[in-house]
């Protein structure tokens, strides 16, 4: 996969990538939890999720996947939920499901299995849940490691994703090169992130 060079330039008042990561956490408002949902998995476990219904009888569901050691309560997930519920996409109001990777958020797991970058069966079980609810369109959105899982799932599905009602896929800050991401986390200037990952 080609790596696209970013044209992004930091604003003068927020030049640091660390500040750009941490400031939104402090400034972001909080939202209600949504309706709790437990999604069964093929290996007799369950995934916790929050379901947000739009004001209309929506035929589209947006499925949000969070990043490494995050949850469906992360500031960027809550911001996207707010955006999706307040705006139409291609003229259609959407429901939103924000799910937790295994062991994240408020885990209600029955097994000791944890998530990893290749846990595409869990995302597939979430898509099956959406299919069973009768949605005509499903949109997948993933952040960081959740974006990696989303892209890997899409690659495994190939054209089958179309017949499964997948209408669009969007990822942000996806870790497509896991080895280089680990090396970057190991840099001295990123010790706070490593400490966070160790403590959670």
CSV table of C-alpha atoms in Angstrom, one decimal:
chain,number,residue,atom,x,y,z
A,1,UNK,CA,0.0,0.0,0.0
A,2,UNK,CA,1.5,3.4,-0.9
A,3,UNK,CA,2.1,5.9,1.9
A,4,UNK,CA,0.6,9.2,1.0
A,5,UNK,CA,2.6,12.2,2.2
A,6,UNK,CA,0.4,14.5,4.3
A,7,UNK,CA,0.1,18.2,3.5
A,8,UNK,CA,-1.2,18.9,7.0
A,9,UNK,CA,0.5,21.9,8.7
A,10,UNK,CA,0.2,22.4,12.4
A,11,UNK,CA,-1.4,25.7,13.5
A,12,UNK,CA,1.1,28.1,15.0
A,13,UNK,CA,-0.6,27.9,18.4
A,14,UNK,CA,-0.5,24.1,18.5
A,15,UNK,CA,2.7,22.9,16.9
A,16,UNK,CA,3.2,19.8,19.0
A,17,UNK,CA,1.7,16.5,18.0
A,18,UNK,CA,1.5,15.7,21.7
A,19,UNK,CA,-0.6,18.8,22.4
A,20,UNK,CA,-2.8,18.0,19.4
A,21,UNK,CA,-3.4,14.5,20.9
A,22,UNK,CA,-4.0,15.6,24.5
A,23,UNK,CA,-5.8,19.0,24.3
A,24,UNK,CA,-9.0,17.6,22.7
A,25,UNK,CA,-9.3,15.1,25.6
A,26,UNK,CA,-9.4,18.0,28.0
A,27,UNK,CA,-11.8,20.1,26.0
A,28,UNK,CA,-14.2,17.5,24.6
A,29,UNK,CA,-17.6,17.4,26.2
A,30,UNK,CA,-19.3,14.2,27.4
A,31,UNK,CA,-22.3,12.5,26.0
A,32,UNK,CA,-24.8,10.0,27.3
A,33,UNK,CA,-23.8,6.4,27.0
A,34,UNK,CA,-26.4,5.5,24.4
A,35,UNK,CA,-28.3,2.2,24.8
A,36,UNK,CA,-26.0,-0.6,26.0
A,37,UNK,CA,-25.8,-3.6,23.6
A,38,UNK,CA,-24.2,-7.0,24.0
A,39,UNK,CA,-23.2,-8.6,20.7
A,40,UNK,CA,-22.7,-12.3,20.7
A,41,UNK,CA,-19.6,-13.7,19.1
A,42,UNK,CA,-19.0,-17.0,17.2
A,43,UNK,CA,-16.8,-18.3,20.1
A,44,UNK,CA,-19.5,-17.9,22.7
A,45,UNK,CA,-18.2,-14.6,24.1
A,46,UNK,CA,-19.9,-11.1,23.9
A,47,UNK,CA,-18.8,-7.6,22.9
A,48,UNK,CA,-20.1,-4.5,24.7
A,49,UNK,CA,-21.3,-1.6,22.6
A,50,UNK,CA,-23.4,1.5,22.7
A,51,UNK,CA,-26.2,2.1,20.3
A,52,UNK,CA,-27.3,5.6,19.3
A,53,UNK,CA,-30.6,6.0,17.5
A,54,UNK,CA,-31.2,8.9,15.2
A,55,UNK,CA,-34.6,10.7,15.4
A,56,UNK,CA,-35.9,8.9,12.3
A,57,UNK,CA,-36.3,5.3,11.4
A,58,UNK,CA,-32.9,5.0,9.8
A,59,UNK,CA,-31.9,2.4,7.3
A,60,UNK,CA,-28.2,3.1,7.7
A,61,UNK,CA,-25.9,2.1,10.6
A,62,UNK,CA,-22.5,3.6,11.1
A,63,UNK,CA,-20.2,1.2,13.1
A,64,UNK,CA,-17.3,2.9,14.9
A,65,UNK,CA,-14.2,1.0,16.0
A,66,UNK,CA,-11.9,2.7,18.5
A,67,UNK,CA,-8.1,2.6,18.7
A,68,UNK,CA,-5.4,0.9,20.9
A,69,UNK,CA,-6.5,0.6,24.6
A,70,UNK,CA,-9.4,2.9,23.9
A,71,UNK,CA,-13.2,2.4,24.2
A,72,UNK,CA,-16.4,3.6,22.8
A,73,UNK,CA,-16.2,6.5,25.3
A,74,UNK,CA,-13.0,8.1,23.7
A,75,UNK,CA,-13.3,11.8,22.9
A,76,UNK,CA,-12.9,11.2,19.1
A,77,UNK,CA,-15.6,8.5,19.1
A,78,UNK,CA,-18.0,10.7,21.1
A,79,UNK,CA,-17.3,13.6,18.7
A,80,UNK,CA,-18.0,11.4,15.7
A,81,UNK,CA,-21.2,10.1,17.3
A,82,UNK,CA,-22.4,13.7,17.9
A,83,UNK,CA,-21.5,14.6,14.3
A,84,UNK,CA,-23.3,11.6,12.7
A,85,UNK,CA,-26.4,12.1,14.8
A,86,UNK,CA,-26.7,15.8,14.0
A,87,UNK,CA,-25.9,15.6,10.3
A,88,UNK,CA,-27.2,13.7,7.3
A,89,UNK,CA,-24.7,11.8,5.1
A,90,UNK,CA,-25.8,11.7,1.4
A,91,UNK,CA,-29.2,13.0,2.6
A,92,UNK,CA,-29.8,10.1,5.0
A,93,UNK,CA,-29.9,10.2,8.8
A,94,UNK,CA,-27.8,7.4,10.4
A,95,UNK,CA,-28.0,5.3,13.6
A,96,UNK,CA,-24.6,4.7,15.2
A,97,UNK,CA,-23.1,1.7,17.0
A,98,UNK,CA,-19.8,2.2,18.9
A,99,UNK,CA,-18.4,-1.1,20.0
A,100,UNK,CA,-15.6,-2.0,22.3
A,101,UNK,CA,-12.8,-4.3,21.3
A,102,UNK,CA,-12.5,-7.3,23.6
A,103,UNK,CA,-11.4,-6.3,27.1
A,104,UNK,CA,-11.8,-2.6,26.5
A,105,UNK,CA,-14.4,-0.2,27.9
A,106,UNK,CA,-16.8,-2.0,30.2
A,107,UNK,CA,-15.9,-5.6,29.4
A,108,UNK,CA,-18.6,-8.2,29.9
A,109,UNK,CA,-16.5,-10.9,28.3
A,110,UNK,CA,-17.0,-14.6,29.1
A,111,UNK,CA,-13.6,-15.7,27.9
A,112,UNK,CA,-10.0,-14.6,28.6
A,113,UNK,CA,-9.4,-13.8,24.9
A,114,UNK,CA,-8.2,-10.3,24.2
A,115,UNK,CA,-8.2,-8.2,21.1
A,116,UNK,CA,-5.3,-7.8,18.7
A,117,UNK,CA,-4.8,-6.3,15.2
A,118,UNK,CA,-6.0,-9.4,13.5
A,119,UNK,CA,-9.3,-9.8,15.4
A,120,UNK,CA,-11.4,-9.4,12.3
A,121,UNK,CA,-13.9,-12.1,13.5
A,122,UNK,CA,-15.1,-9.7,16.2
A,123,UNK,CA,-15.8,-6.9,13.7
A,124,UNK,CA,-17.5,-9.5,11.5
A,125,UNK,CA,-19.7,-10.5,14.4
A,126,UNK,CA,-20.6,-6.8,14.8
A,127,UNK,CA,-21.5,-6.6,11.1
A,128,UNK,CA,-23.6,-9.8,11.4
A,129,UNK,CA,-25.5,-8.1,14.3
A,130,UNK,CA,-26.2,-5.1,12.0
A,131,UNK,CA,-27.3,-7.3,9.2
A,132,UNK,CA,-29.7,-9.1,11.5
A,133,UNK,CA,-31.2,-5.7,12.5
A,134,UNK,CA,-32.2,-5.2,8.8
A,135,UNK,CA,-30.1,-2.2,7.9
A,136,UNK,CA,-30.1,-1.4,4.2
A,137,UNK,CA,-26.7,0.3,4.4
A,138,UNK,CA,-23.7,-0.2,6.8
A,139,UNK,CA,-20.8,2.2,7.0
A,140,UNK,CA,-17.6,1.2,8.8
A,141,UNK,CA,-15.4,3.8,10.5
A,142,UNK,CA,-12.2,2.9,12.3
A,143,UNK,CA,-9.6,4.9,14.2
A,144,UNK,CA,-5.9,3.9,14.7
A,145,UNK,CA,-5.8,0.2,15.5
A,146,UNK,CA,-9.6,0.1,14.9
A,147,UNK,CA,-8.9,1.4,11.4
A,148,UNK,CA,-6.3,-1.4,10.9
A,149,UNK,CA,-8.9,-4.0,11.9
A,150,UNK,CA,-11.5,-2.4,9.6
A,151,UNK,CA,-9.1,-2.4,6.6
A,152,UNK,CA,-8.0,-5.9,7.2
A,153,UNK,CA,-11.6,-7.1,7.5
A,154,UNK,CA,-12.5,-5.3,4.3
A,155,UNK,CA,-9.5,-6.9,2.5
A,156,UNK,CA,-10.6,-10.4,3.7
A,157,UNK,CA,-14.2,-9.7,2.5
A,158,UNK,CA,-13.3,-8.4,-0.9
A,159,UNK,CA,-16.3,-7.9,-3.1
A,160,UNK,CA,-18.4,-9.9,-0.6
A,161,UNK,CA,-18.6,-6.7,1.5
A,162,UNK,CA,-20.9,-5.2,-1.2
A,163,UNK,CA,-23.4,-8.0,-0.8
A,164,UNK,CA,-23.2,-7.6,3.0
A,165,UNK,CA,-24.6,-4.0,2.6
A,166,UNK,CA,-21.3,-2.3,3.2
A,167,UNK,CA,-21.7,1.1,1.5
A,168,UNK,CA,-18.6,3.0,2.7
A,169,UNK,CA,-15.5,2.5,4.8
A,170,UNK,CA,-13.5,5.3,6.4
A,171,UNK,CA,-10.4,5.1,8.6
A,172,UNK,CA,-8.4,7.8,10.4
A,173,UNK,CA,-4.8,7.5,11.6
A,174,UNK,CA,-4.8,3.8,10.8
A,175,UNK,CA,-1.8,1.7,11.8
A,176,UNK,CA,-1.2,0.0,8.5
A,177,UNK,CA,2.5,-0.5,9.3
A,178,UNK,CA,2.4,-2.0,12.8
A,179,UNK,CA,6.2,-2.4,13.1
A,180,UNK,CA,6.9,1.3,12.5
A,181,UNK,CA,4.1,2.3,14.9
A,182,UNK,CA,5.7,0.2,17.7
A,183,UNK,CA,9.1,1.8,17.0
A,184,UNK,CA,7.5,5.2,17.2
A,185,UNK,CA,5.8,4.4,20.5
A,186,UNK,CA,9.2,3.3,21.8
A,187,UNK,CA,10.8,6.7,21.2
A,188,UNK,CA,11.9,8.5,24.4
A,189,UNK,CA,9.5,11.4,23.8
A,190,UNK,CA,6.5,9.0,23.9
A,191,UNK,CA,7.0,7.6,27.4
A,192,UNK,CA,3.7,9.0,28.6
A,193,UNK,CA,1.8,7.0,26.0
A,194,UNK,CA,3.8,3.8,26.9
A,195,UNK,CA,3.0,4.5,30.6
A,196,UNK,CA,-0.7,4.8,29.7
A,197,UNK,CA,-0.7,1.6,27.8
A,198,UNK,CA,1.0,-0.2,30.7
A,199,UNK,CA,-1.4,1.1,33.3
A,200,UNK,CA,-4.7,0.4,31.5
